[in-house]
PDB file of N, CA, C and O in Angstrom:
ATOM      1  N   UNK A   1       3.031 -58.387   4.970  1.00 52.00           N
ATOM      2  CA  UNK A   1       2.987 -56.425   4.775  1.00 52.00           C
ATOM      3  C   UNK A   1       4.810 -56.230   4.848  1.00 52.00           C
ATOM      4  O   UNK A   1       5.921 -57.311   6.115  1.00 52.00           O
ATOM      5  N   UNK A   2       5.096 -55.580   4.874  1.00 65.00           N
ATOM      6  CA  UNK A   2       6.598 -55.326   4.773  1.00 65.00           C
ATOM      7  C   UNK A   2       6.982 -54.313   6.018  1.00 65.00           C
ATOM      8  O   UNK A   2       6.353 -53.658   6.200  1.00 65.00           O
ATOM      9  N   UNK A   3       8.260 -54.653   7.081  1.00 63.00           N
ATOM     10  CA  UNK A   3       8.289 -53.928   7.936  1.00 63.00           C
ATOM     11  C   UNK A   3       9.115 -52.169   7.803  1.00 63.00           C
ATOM     12  O   UNK A   3       9.372 -52.252   6.075  1.00 63.00           O
ATOM     13  N   UNK A   4       9.542 -51.445   7.923  1.00 70.00           N
ATOM     14  CA  UNK A   4       9.875 -50.756   7.964  1.00 70.00           C
ATOM     15  C   UNK A   4      11.188 -50.441   7.292  1.00 70.00           C
ATOM     16  O   UNK A   4      12.113 -51.534   8.055  1.00 70.00           O
ATOM     17  N   UNK A   5      11.199 -50.108   5.736  1.00 81.00           N
ATOM     18  CA  UNK A   5      12.721 -49.754   5.884  1.00 81.00           C
ATOM     19  C   UNK A   5      14.038 -49.544   5.962  1.00 81.00           C
ATOM     20  O   UNK A   5      15.249 -49.704   6.282  1.00 81.00           O
ATOM     21  N   UNK A   6      13.178 -48.184   6.567  1.00 81.00           N
ATOM     22  CA  UNK A   6      13.896 -47.142   7.693  1.00 81.00           C
ATOM     23  C   UNK A   6      13.648 -46.777   8.993  1.00 81.00           C
ATOM     24  O   UNK A   6      12.270 -46.989   9.365  1.00 81.00           O
ATOM     25  N   UNK A   7      14.634 -47.529   9.756  1.00 87.00           N
ATOM     26  CA  UNK A   7      14.168 -47.093  11.073  1.00 87.00           C
ATOM     27  C   UNK A   7      14.116 -45.612  11.580  1.00 87.00           C
ATOM     28  O   UNK A   7      14.387 -45.023  11.225  1.00 87.00           O
ATOM     29  N   UNK A   8      13.491 -45.890  12.665  1.00 88.00           N
ATOM     30  CA  UNK A   8      13.420 -44.386  13.314  1.00 88.00           C
ATOM     31  C   UNK A   8      14.443 -43.341  13.531  1.00 88.00           C
ATOM     32  O   UNK A   8      14.718 -41.921  13.422  1.00 88.00           O
ATOM     33  N   UNK A   9      15.566 -43.538  14.115  1.00 91.00           N
ATOM     34  CA  UNK A   9      16.521 -42.916  14.626  1.00 91.00           C
ATOM     35  C   UNK A   9      17.243 -42.496  13.165  1.00 91.00           C
ATOM     36  O   UNK A   9      16.992 -41.017  13.080  1.00 91.00           O
ATOM     37  N   UNK A  10      16.834 -43.335  12.340  1.00 90.00           N
ATOM     38  CA  UNK A  10      17.514 -42.424  10.295  1.00 90.00           C
ATOM     39  C   UNK A  10      16.463 -41.853   9.712  1.00 90.00           C
ATOM     40  O   UNK A  10      16.654 -40.986   9.247  1.00 90.00           O
ATOM     41  N   UNK A  11      15.096 -41.250  10.436  1.00 90.00           N
ATOM     42  CA  UNK A  11      14.116 -41.359   9.857  1.00 90.00           C
ATOM     43  C   UNK A  11      14.117 -39.505  10.994  1.00 90.00           C
ATOM     44  O   UNK A  11      13.918 -38.924  10.043  1.00 90.00           O
ATOM     45  N   UNK A  12      14.265 -39.593  11.804  1.00 93.00           N
ATOM     46  CA  UNK A  12      14.647 -38.478  12.576  1.00 93.00           C
ATOM     47  C   UNK A  12      16.015 -38.077  12.078  1.00 93.00           C
ATOM     48  O   UNK A  12      16.352 -36.664  12.431  1.00 93.00           O
ATOM     49  N   UNK A  13      16.778 -38.546  12.036  1.00 94.00           N
ATOM     50  CA  UNK A  13      18.065 -37.614  11.350  1.00 94.00           C
ATOM     51  C   UNK A  13      17.565 -36.921   9.870  1.00 94.00           C
ATOM     52  O   UNK A  13      18.377 -35.817   9.546  1.00 94.00           O
ATOM     53  N   UNK A  14      16.932 -37.646   9.460  1.00 93.00           N
ATOM     54  CA  UNK A  14      16.171 -37.137   8.107  1.00 93.00           C
ATOM     55  C   UNK A  14      15.526 -35.776   8.475  1.00 93.00           C
ATOM     56  O   UNK A  14      15.358 -34.805   7.848  1.00 93.00           O
ATOM     57  N   UNK A  15      14.579 -35.833   8.966  1.00 95.00           N
ATOM     58  CA  UNK A  15      14.109 -34.870   9.474  1.00 95.00           C
ATOM     59  C   UNK A  15      14.566 -33.412  10.116  1.00 95.00           C
ATOM     60  O   UNK A  15      14.609 -32.399   9.867  1.00 95.00           O
ATOM     61  N   UNK A  16      15.651 -33.677  10.755  1.00 97.00           N
ATOM     62  CA  UNK A  16      16.641 -32.914  11.016  1.00 97.00           C
ATOM     63  C   UNK A  16      16.865 -32.366  10.581  1.00 97.00           C
ATOM     64  O   UNK A  16      17.265 -30.858  10.308  1.00 97.00           O
ATOM     65  N   UNK A  17      18.070 -32.843   9.104  1.00 97.00           N
ATOM     66  CA  UNK A  17      18.010 -32.111   8.145  1.00 97.00           C
ATOM     67  C   UNK A  17      17.718 -31.479   7.633  1.00 97.00           C
ATOM     68  O   UNK A  17      17.730 -30.010   7.342  1.00 97.00           O
ATOM     69  N   UNK A  18      16.511 -31.999   7.185  1.00 97.00           N
ATOM     70  CA  UNK A  18      15.539 -31.115   6.073  1.00 97.00           C
ATOM     71  C   UNK A  18      14.822 -29.672   7.399  1.00 97.00           C
ATOM     72  O   UNK A  18      14.384 -28.512   6.761  1.00 97.00           O
ATOM     73  N   UNK A  19      14.703 -29.931   8.753  1.00 97.00           N
ATOM     74  CA  UNK A  19      14.345 -28.856   9.923  1.00 97.00           C
ATOM     75  C   UNK A  19      15.489 -27.747   9.402  1.00 97.00           C
ATOM     76  O   UNK A  19      15.063 -26.524   9.350  1.00 97.00           O
ATOM     77  N   UNK A  20      16.991 -28.442   9.434  1.00 97.00           N
ATOM     78  CA  UNK A  20      18.081 -27.658  10.065  1.00 97.00           C
ATOM     79  C   UNK A  20      17.850 -26.283   7.915  1.00 97.00           C
ATOM     80  O   UNK A  20      18.381 -25.381   8.397  1.00 97.00           O
ATOM     81  N   UNK A  21      17.101 -26.938   7.330  1.00 97.00           N
ATOM     82  CA  UNK A  21      17.546 -26.219   6.231  1.00 97.00           C
ATOM     83  C   UNK A  21      15.987 -25.436   5.372  1.00 97.00           C
ATOM     84  O   UNK A  21      16.383 -24.288   5.048  1.00 97.00           O
ATOM     85  N   UNK A  22      15.016 -25.990   5.889  1.00 97.00           N
ATOM     86  CA  UNK A  22      13.772 -25.155   5.807  1.00 97.00           C
ATOM     87  C   UNK A  22      13.931 -24.522   6.438  1.00 97.00           C
ATOM     88  O   UNK A  22      12.993 -23.325   5.804  1.00 97.00           O
ATOM     89  N   UNK A  23      14.319 -24.525   7.884  1.00 97.00           N
ATOM     90  CA  UNK A  23      13.005 -23.628   8.899  1.00 97.00           C
ATOM     91  C   UNK A  23      13.608 -22.543   8.541  1.00 97.00           C
ATOM     92  O   UNK A  23      13.246 -21.092   8.845  1.00 97.00           O
ATOM     93  N   UNK A  24      14.797 -22.034   8.326  1.00 96.00           N
ATOM     94  CA  UNK A  24      15.805 -20.723   8.086  1.00 96.00           C
ATOM     95  C   UNK A  24      14.851 -20.016   7.222  1.00 96.00           C
ATOM     96  O   UNK A  24      15.218 -19.190   6.844  1.00 96.00           O
ATOM     97  N   UNK A  25      14.974 -21.178   5.794  1.00 97.00           N
ATOM     98  CA  UNK A  25      14.938 -20.533   4.703  1.00 97.00           C
ATOM     99  C   UNK A  25      12.995 -19.351   4.596  1.00 97.00           C
ATOM    100  O   UNK A  25      12.895 -18.955   4.074  1.00 97.00           O
ATOM    101  N   UNK A  26      11.998 -20.223   5.399  1.00 97.00           N
ATOM    102  CA  UNK A  26      10.833 -20.238   5.490  1.00 97.00           C
ATOM    103  C   UNK A  26      10.942 -18.363   5.923  1.00 97.00           C
ATOM    104  O   UNK A  26      10.616 -17.469   5.746  1.00 97.00           O
ATOM    105  N   UNK A  27      11.384 -18.728   6.931  1.00 97.00           N
ATOM    106  CA  UNK A  27      12.049 -17.557   8.320  1.00 97.00           C
ATOM    107  C   UNK A  27      12.198 -16.182   7.139  1.00 97.00           C
ATOM    108  O   UNK A  27      12.111 -15.225   7.169  1.00 97.00           O
ATOM    109  N   UNK A  28      13.192 -16.139   6.631  1.00 97.00           N
ATOM    110  CA  UNK A  28      14.056 -15.543   5.927  1.00 97.00           C
ATOM    111  C   UNK A  28      12.785 -14.845   4.690  1.00 97.00           C
ATOM    112  O   UNK A  28      12.557 -14.177   4.703  1.00 97.00           O
ATOM    113  N   UNK A  29      11.765 -15.782   3.902  1.00 96.00           N
ATOM    114  CA  UNK A  29      11.509 -15.188   3.295  1.00 96.00           C
ATOM    115  C   UNK A  29       9.993 -14.867   3.481  1.00 96.00           C
ATOM    116  O   UNK A  29       9.521 -13.739   3.326  1.00 96.00           O
ATOM    117  N   UNK A  30       9.998 -15.183   5.169  1.00 96.00           N
ATOM    118  CA  UNK A  30       8.607 -14.149   5.408  1.00 96.00           C
ATOM    119  C   UNK A  30       9.475 -12.859   5.716  1.00 96.00           C
ATOM    120  O   UNK A  30       7.935 -11.766   5.888  1.00 96.00           O
ATOM    121  N   UNK A  31      10.069 -12.284   6.830  1.00 96.00           N
ATOM    122  CA  UNK A  31      10.898 -11.086   6.609  1.00 96.00           C
ATOM    123  C   UNK A  31      11.494 -10.367   5.590  1.00 96.00           C
ATOM    124  O   UNK A  31      10.771  -9.206   5.696  1.00 96.00           O
ATOM    125  N   UNK A  32      11.644 -11.156   4.592  1.00 95.00           N
ATOM    126  CA  UNK A  32      11.932 -10.156   3.023  1.00 95.00           C
ATOM    127  C   UNK A  32      10.202  -9.942   2.340  1.00 95.00           C
ATOM    128  O   UNK A  32      10.022  -8.933   2.445  1.00 95.00           O
ATOM    129  N   UNK A  33       8.963 -11.352   2.715  1.00 94.00           N
ATOM    130  CA  UNK A  33       8.166 -10.305   1.922  1.00 94.00           C
ATOM    131  C   UNK A  33       7.314  -9.319   2.925  1.00 94.00           C
ATOM    132  O   UNK A  33       6.882  -8.604   2.724  1.00 94.00           O
ATOM    133  N   UNK A  34       7.613  -9.331   4.419  1.00 93.00           N
ATOM    134  CA  UNK A  34       6.686  -8.113   5.475  1.00 93.00           C
ATOM    135  C   UNK A  34       7.364  -6.989   5.049  1.00 93.00           C
ATOM    136  O   UNK A  34       7.103  -6.129   4.969  1.00 93.00           O
ATOM    137  N   UNK A  35       8.877  -6.989   4.582  1.00 91.00           N
ATOM    138  CA  UNK A  35       9.782  -6.205   4.423  1.00 91.00           C
ATOM    139  C   UNK A  35       9.176  -4.832   2.957  1.00 91.00           C
ATOM    140  O   UNK A  35       9.226  -4.169   3.063  1.00 91.00           O
ATOM    141  N   UNK A  36       9.519  -5.936   2.270  1.00 90.00           N
ATOM    142  CA  UNK A  36       8.683  -5.467   0.884  1.00 90.00           C
ATOM    143  C   UNK A  36       7.256  -4.908   0.552  1.00 90.00           C
ATOM    144  O   UNK A  36       6.868  -3.584   0.171  1.00 90.00           O
ATOM    145  N   UNK A  37       6.245  -6.017   1.541  1.00 89.00           N
ATOM    146  CA  UNK A  37       4.739  -4.973   1.574  1.00 89.00           C
ATOM    147  C   UNK A  37       4.625  -3.540   2.764  1.00 89.00           C
ATOM    148  O   UNK A  37       3.726  -2.884   2.188  1.00 89.00           O
ATOM    149  N   UNK A  38       6.002  -4.071   4.060  1.00 87.00           N
ATOM    150  CA  UNK A  38       6.083  -2.532   4.358  1.00 87.00           C
ATOM    151  C   UNK A  38       6.541  -0.792   3.489  1.00 87.00           C
ATOM    152  O   UNK A  38       6.203   0.181   4.060  1.00 87.00           O
ATOM    153  N   UNK A  39       7.433  -1.685   2.947  1.00 83.00           N
ATOM    154  CA  UNK A  39       8.144  -0.853   2.056  1.00 83.00           C
ATOM    155  C   UNK A  39       6.662   0.161   1.015  1.00 83.00           C
ATOM    156  O   UNK A  39       6.910   1.023   0.613  1.00 83.00           O
ATOM    157  N   UNK A  40       6.422  -1.440   0.295  1.00 81.00           N
ATOM    158  CA  UNK A  40       5.854  -0.401  -0.622  1.00 81.00           C
ATOM    159  C   UNK A  40       4.209   0.236   0.116  1.00 81.00           C
ATOM    160  O   UNK A  40       3.894   1.149  -0.552  1.00 81.00           O
ATOM    161  N   UNK A  41       4.156   0.216   1.231  1.00 77.00           N
ATOM    162  CA  UNK A  41       2.697   0.598   2.271  1.00 77.00           C
ATOM    163  C   UNK A  41       3.904   1.665   2.063  1.00 77.00           C
ATOM    164  O   UNK A  41       2.831   2.961   1.780  1.00 77.00           O
ATOM    165  N   UNK A  42       4.674   2.476   2.224  1.00 73.00           N
ATOM    166  CA  UNK A  42       5.057   3.184   3.231  1.00 73.00           C
ATOM    167  C   UNK A  42       4.967   3.810   2.021  1.00 73.00           C
ATOM    168  O   UNK A  42       5.054   5.285   2.249  1.00 73.00           O
ATOM    169  N   UNK A  43       5.332   3.955   0.609  1.00 67.00           N
ATOM    170  CA  UNK A  43       5.768   4.576  -0.048  1.00 67.00           C
ATOM    171  C   UNK A  43       4.845   4.910  -0.488  1.00 67.00           C
ATOM    172  O   UNK A  43       4.776   5.805  -1.167  1.00 67.00           O
ATOM    173  N   UNK A  44       3.272   4.121  -0.465  1.00 62.00           N
ATOM    174  CA  UNK A  44       2.258   4.933  -1.181  1.00 62.00           C
ATOM    175  C   UNK A  44       1.357   5.984  -0.269  1.00 62.00           C
ATOM    176  O   UNK A  44       1.203   6.862  -0.582  1.00 62.00           O
ATOM    177  N   UNK A  45       2.294   5.577   0.948  1.00 61.00           N
ATOM    178  CA  UNK A  45       1.851   6.589   2.408  1.00 61.00           C
ATOM    179  C   UNK A  45       2.273   8.276   1.481  1.00 61.00           C
ATOM    180  O   UNK A  45       2.005   9.294   1.551  1.00 61.00           O
ATOM    181  N   UNK A  46       3.541   8.379   1.527  1.00 60.00           N
ATOM    182  CA  UNK A  46       4.291   9.106   1.320  1.00 60.00           C
ATOM    183  C   UNK A  46       4.408  10.004  -0.765  1.00 60.00           C
ATOM    184  O   UNK A  46       3.894  10.820  -0.771  1.00 60.00           O
ATOM    185  N   UNK A  47       3.290   9.007  -1.270  1.00 62.00           N
ATOM    186  CA  UNK A  47       3.262   9.575  -2.278  1.00 62.00           C
ATOM    187  C   UNK A  47       2.135  10.026  -2.368  1.00 62.00           C
ATOM    188  O   UNK A  47       1.857  11.727  -3.153  1.00 62.00           O
ATOM    189  N   UNK A  48       0.851   9.889  -1.621  1.00 61.00           N
ATOM    190  CA  UNK A  48      -0.246  10.419  -0.894  1.00 61.00           C
ATOM    191  C   UNK A  48      -0.612  11.492  -0.469  1.00 61.00           C
ATOM    192  O   UNK A  48      -0.273  12.541  -0.942  1.00 61.00           O
ATOM    193  N   UNK A  49       0.852  11.839   0.637  1.00 62.00           N
ATOM    194  CA  UNK A  49       1.233  13.324   0.539  1.00 62.00           C
ATOM    195  C   UNK A  49       1.474  13.747  -0.027  1.00 62.00           C
ATOM    196  O   UNK A  49       1.442  15.217   0.199  1.00 62.00           O
ATOM    197  N   UNK A  50       2.190  13.602  -0.522  1.00 58.00           N
ATOM    198  CA  UNK A  50       3.605  14.147  -2.061  1.00 58.00           C
ATOM    199  C   UNK A  50       2.031  15.176  -2.996  1.00 58.00           C
ATOM    200  O   UNK A  50       2.108  15.928  -3.096  1.00 58.00           O
ATOM    201  N   UNK A  51       1.465  14.685  -3.198  1.00 58.00           N
ATOM    202  CA  UNK A  51       0.071  14.640  -4.055  1.00 58.00           C
ATOM    203  C   UNK A  51      -0.702  15.570  -3.347  1.00 58.00           C
ATOM    204  O   UNK A  51      -1.554  16.312  -4.321  1.00 58.00           O
ATOM    205  N   UNK A  52      -0.942  15.659  -2.259  1.00 60.00           N
ATOM    206  CA  UNK A  52      -2.013  16.447  -1.466  1.00 60.00           C
ATOM    207  C   UNK A  52      -1.126  17.558  -1.376  1.00 60.00           C
ATOM    208  O   UNK A  52      -1.889  19.045  -1.842  1.00 60.00           O
ATOM    209  N   UNK A  53       0.325  17.360  -1.223  1.00 58.00           N
ATOM    210  CA  UNK A  53       1.158  18.916  -0.747  1.00 58.00           C
ATOM    211  C   UNK A  53       0.793  19.508  -2.568  1.00 58.00           C
ATOM    212  O   UNK A  53       0.815  20.806  -2.103  1.00 58.00           O
ATOM    213  N   UNK A  54       1.389  18.852  -3.651  1.00 56.00           N
ATOM    214  CA  UNK A  54       0.791  18.877  -4.560  1.00 56.00           C
ATOM    215  C   UNK A  54      -0.384  20.279  -5.171  1.00 56.00           C
ATOM    216  O   UNK A  54      -0.627  20.907  -5.557  1.00 56.00           O
ATOM    217  N   UNK A  55      -1.553  19.418  -4.513  1.00 57.00           N
ATOM    218  CA  UNK A  55      -2.905  19.604  -4.554  1.00 57.00           C
ATOM    219  C   UNK A  55      -2.933  20.965  -4.157  1.00 57.00           C
ATOM    220  O   UNK A  55      -3.548  22.089  -4.653  1.00 57.00           O
ATOM    221  N   UNK A  56      -1.895  21.423  -2.948  1.00 52.00           N
ATOM    222  CA  UNK A  56      -2.307  22.451  -2.162  1.00 52.00           C
ATOM    223  C   UNK A  56      -1.635  23.252  -3.025  1.00 52.00           C
ATOM    224  O   UNK A  56      -1.978  24.974  -2.835  1.00 52.00           O
ATOM    225  N   UNK A  57      -0.419  23.751  -2.404  1.00 49.00           N
ATOM    226  CA  UNK A  57       0.378  24.343  -3.488  1.00 49.00           C
ATOM    227  C   UNK A  57      -0.331  24.830  -5.217  1.00 49.00           C
ATOM    228  O   UNK A  57      -0.274  25.748  -5.649  1.00 49.00           O
ATOM    229  N   UNK A  58      -0.328  24.076  -6.426  1.00 50.00           N
ATOM    230  CA  UNK A  58      -1.767  24.388  -7.151  1.00 50.00           C
ATOM    231  C   UNK A  58      -2.610  25.054  -6.784  1.00 50.00           C
ATOM    232  O   UNK A  58      -2.905  25.879  -7.765  1.00 50.00           O
ATOM    233  N   UNK A  59      -3.217  24.649  -5.699  1.00 50.00           N
ATOM    234  CA  UNK A  59      -4.290  25.544  -4.957  1.00 50.00           C
ATOM    235  C   UNK A  59      -4.574  27.205  -4.775  1.00 50.00           C
ATOM    236  O   UNK A  59      -5.106  28.517  -5.900  1.00 50.00           O
ATOM    237  N   UNK A  60      -3.475  27.281  -4.528  1.00 51.00           N
ATOM    238  CA  UNK A  60      -2.405  28.186  -4.583  1.00 51.00           C
ATOM    239  C   UNK A  60      -2.127  28.801  -5.439  1.00 51.00           C
ATOM    240  O   UNK A  60      -2.276  29.983  -5.372  1.00 51.00           O
ATOM    241  N   UNK A  61      -1.159  28.414  -6.200  1.00 50.00           N
ATOM    242  CA  UNK A  61      -1.439  29.072  -7.528  1.00 50.00           C
ATOM    243  C   UNK A  61      -2.099  29.304  -7.974  1.00 50.00           C
ATOM    244  O   UNK A  61      -1.996  30.634  -9.036  1.00 50.00           O
ATOM    245  N   UNK A  62      -3.620  28.669  -7.433  1.00 51.00           N
ATOM    246  CA  UNK A  62      -4.145  29.092  -9.046  1.00 51.00           C
ATOM    247  C   UNK A  62      -5.160  30.683  -8.315  1.00 51.00           C
ATOM    248  O   UNK A  62      -5.284  31.451  -9.305  1.00 51.00           O
ATOM    249  N   UNK A  63      -5.387  30.332  -7.258  1.00 52.00           N
ATOM    250  CA  UNK A  63      -5.671  31.485  -6.871  1.00 52.00           C
ATOM    251  C   UNK A  63      -4.981  32.851  -6.832  1.00 52.00           C
ATOM    252  O   UNK A  63      -5.192  33.910  -7.036  1.00 52.00           O
ATOM    253  N   UNK A  64      -4.211  32.895  -6.619  1.00 51.00           N
ATOM    254  CA  UNK A  64      -3.163  34.118  -7.226  1.00 51.00           C
ATOM    255  C   UNK A  64      -2.953  34.069  -8.553  1.00 51.00           C
ATOM    256  O   UNK A  64      -3.257  35.543  -9.167  1.00 51.00           O
ATOM    257  N   UNK A  65      -3.055  33.452  -9.353  1.00 50.00           N
ATOM    258  CA  UNK A  65      -2.864  33.305 -10.848  1.00 50.00           C
ATOM    259  C   UNK A  65      -4.254  34.111 -11.116  1.00 50.00           C
ATOM    260  O   UNK A  65      -5.197  35.323 -12.140  1.00 50.00           O
ATOM    261  N   UNK A  66      -5.976  33.588 -10.404  1.00 54.00           N
ATOM    262  CA  UNK A  66      -7.532  34.357 -10.871  1.00 54.00           C
ATOM    263  C   UNK A  66      -7.952  35.554 -10.013  1.00 54.00           C
ATOM    264  O   UNK A  66      -8.881  35.916  -9.816  1.00 54.00           O
ATOM    265  N   UNK A  67      -6.741  36.137  -8.996  1.00 55.00           N
ATOM    266  CA  UNK A  67      -7.059  36.632  -8.390  1.00 55.00           C
ATOM    267  C   UNK A  67      -7.867  36.823  -7.216  1.00 55.00           C
ATOM    268  O   UNK A  67      -8.904  37.002  -6.836  1.00 55.00           O
ATOM    269  N   UNK A  68      -7.175  35.723  -5.963  1.00 54.00           N
ATOM    270  CA  UNK A  68      -8.575  35.432  -5.789  1.00 54.00           C
ATOM    271  C   UNK A  68      -8.402  35.742  -4.398  1.00 54.00           C
ATOM    272  O   UNK A  68      -7.540  36.941  -3.593  1.00 54.00           O
ATOM    273  N   UNK A  69      -9.334  36.892  -4.287  1.00 57.00           N
ATOM    274  CA  UNK A  69     -10.036  37.801  -2.921  1.00 57.00           C
ATOM    275  C   UNK A  69      -9.881  37.172  -1.064  1.00 57.00           C
ATOM    276  O   UNK A  69     -10.219  37.892  -0.371  1.00 57.00           O
ATOM    277  N   UNK A  70      -9.816  36.142  -1.279  1.00 59.00           N
ATOM    278  CA  UNK A  70     -10.419  35.102   0.348  1.00 59.00           C
ATOM    279  C   UNK A  70     -12.152  34.749   0.379  1.00 59.00           C
ATOM    280  O   UNK A  70     -12.160  34.333   1.776  1.00 59.00           O
ATOM    281  N   UNK A  71     -12.941  35.612  -0.419  1.00 63.00           N
ATOM    282  CA  UNK A  71     -14.263  34.700  -0.598  1.00 63.00           C
ATOM    283  C   UNK A  71     -14.525  33.489  -0.946  1.00 63.00           C
ATOM    284  O   UNK A  71     -13.701  32.793  -1.540  1.00 63.00           O
ATOM    285  N   UNK A  72     -15.052  33.158   0.043  1.00 64.00           N
ATOM    286  CA  UNK A  72     -15.762  31.818  -0.559  1.00 64.00           C
ATOM    287  C   UNK A  72     -16.501  31.954  -2.306  1.00 64.00           C
ATOM    288  O   UNK A  72     -17.103  32.400  -2.635  1.00 64.00           O
ATOM    289  N   UNK A  73     -16.037  30.291  -2.640  1.00 60.00           N
ATOM    290  CA  UNK A  73     -16.196  30.290  -3.945  1.00 60.00           C
ATOM    291  C   UNK A  73     -17.963  28.829  -4.070  1.00 60.00           C
ATOM    292  O   UNK A  73     -16.780  28.323  -3.440  1.00 60.00           O
ATOM    293  N   UNK A  74     -18.235  29.079  -4.500  1.00 64.00           N
ATOM    294  CA  UNK A  74     -19.169  27.722  -5.200  1.00 64.00           C
ATOM    295  C   UNK A  74     -19.459  27.174  -6.051  1.00 64.00           C
ATOM    296  O   UNK A  74     -19.794  26.148  -6.312  1.00 64.00           O
ATOM    297  N   UNK A  75     -18.934  27.440  -7.158  1.00 63.00           N
ATOM    298  CA  UNK A  75     -18.636  27.151  -8.549  1.00 63.00           C
ATOM    299  C   UNK A  75     -18.817  27.529  -9.379  1.00 63.00           C
ATOM    300  O   UNK A  75     -19.261  27.188 -10.450  1.00 63.00           O
ATOM    301  N   UNK A  76     -19.654  29.000  -8.723  1.00 66.00           N
ATOM    302  CA  UNK A  76     -20.455  29.424 -10.210  1.00 66.00           C
ATOM    303  C   UNK A  76     -19.593  30.768 -10.245  1.00 66.00           C
ATOM    304  O   UNK A  76     -19.026  31.745  -9.377  1.00 66.00           O
ATOM    305  N   UNK A  77     -19.023  31.440 -12.002  1.00 59.00           N
ATOM    306  CA  UNK A  77     -18.671  32.965 -11.797  1.00 59.00           C
ATOM    307  C   UNK A  77     -19.880  33.341 -12.405  1.00 59.00           C
ATOM    308  O   UNK A  77     -20.742  33.435 -12.478  1.00 59.00           O
TER     309      UNK A  77
END
């Protein structure tokens, strides 16, 4: 059976270099992913809010165009 070809000191240096490179990359990737998900979710909320405002505007325009008098409308003409 072969003894370790690399002693623990050299293996520790290798791990130290590897971690100095990989940990910042992982942190940057996590921050970027979090920011992109937050941005897309926030954009979706704003779009929903705008579409609801658009529905309110189109509904009020329909009332004006149809001569809506304020009575309850049950869907029958």
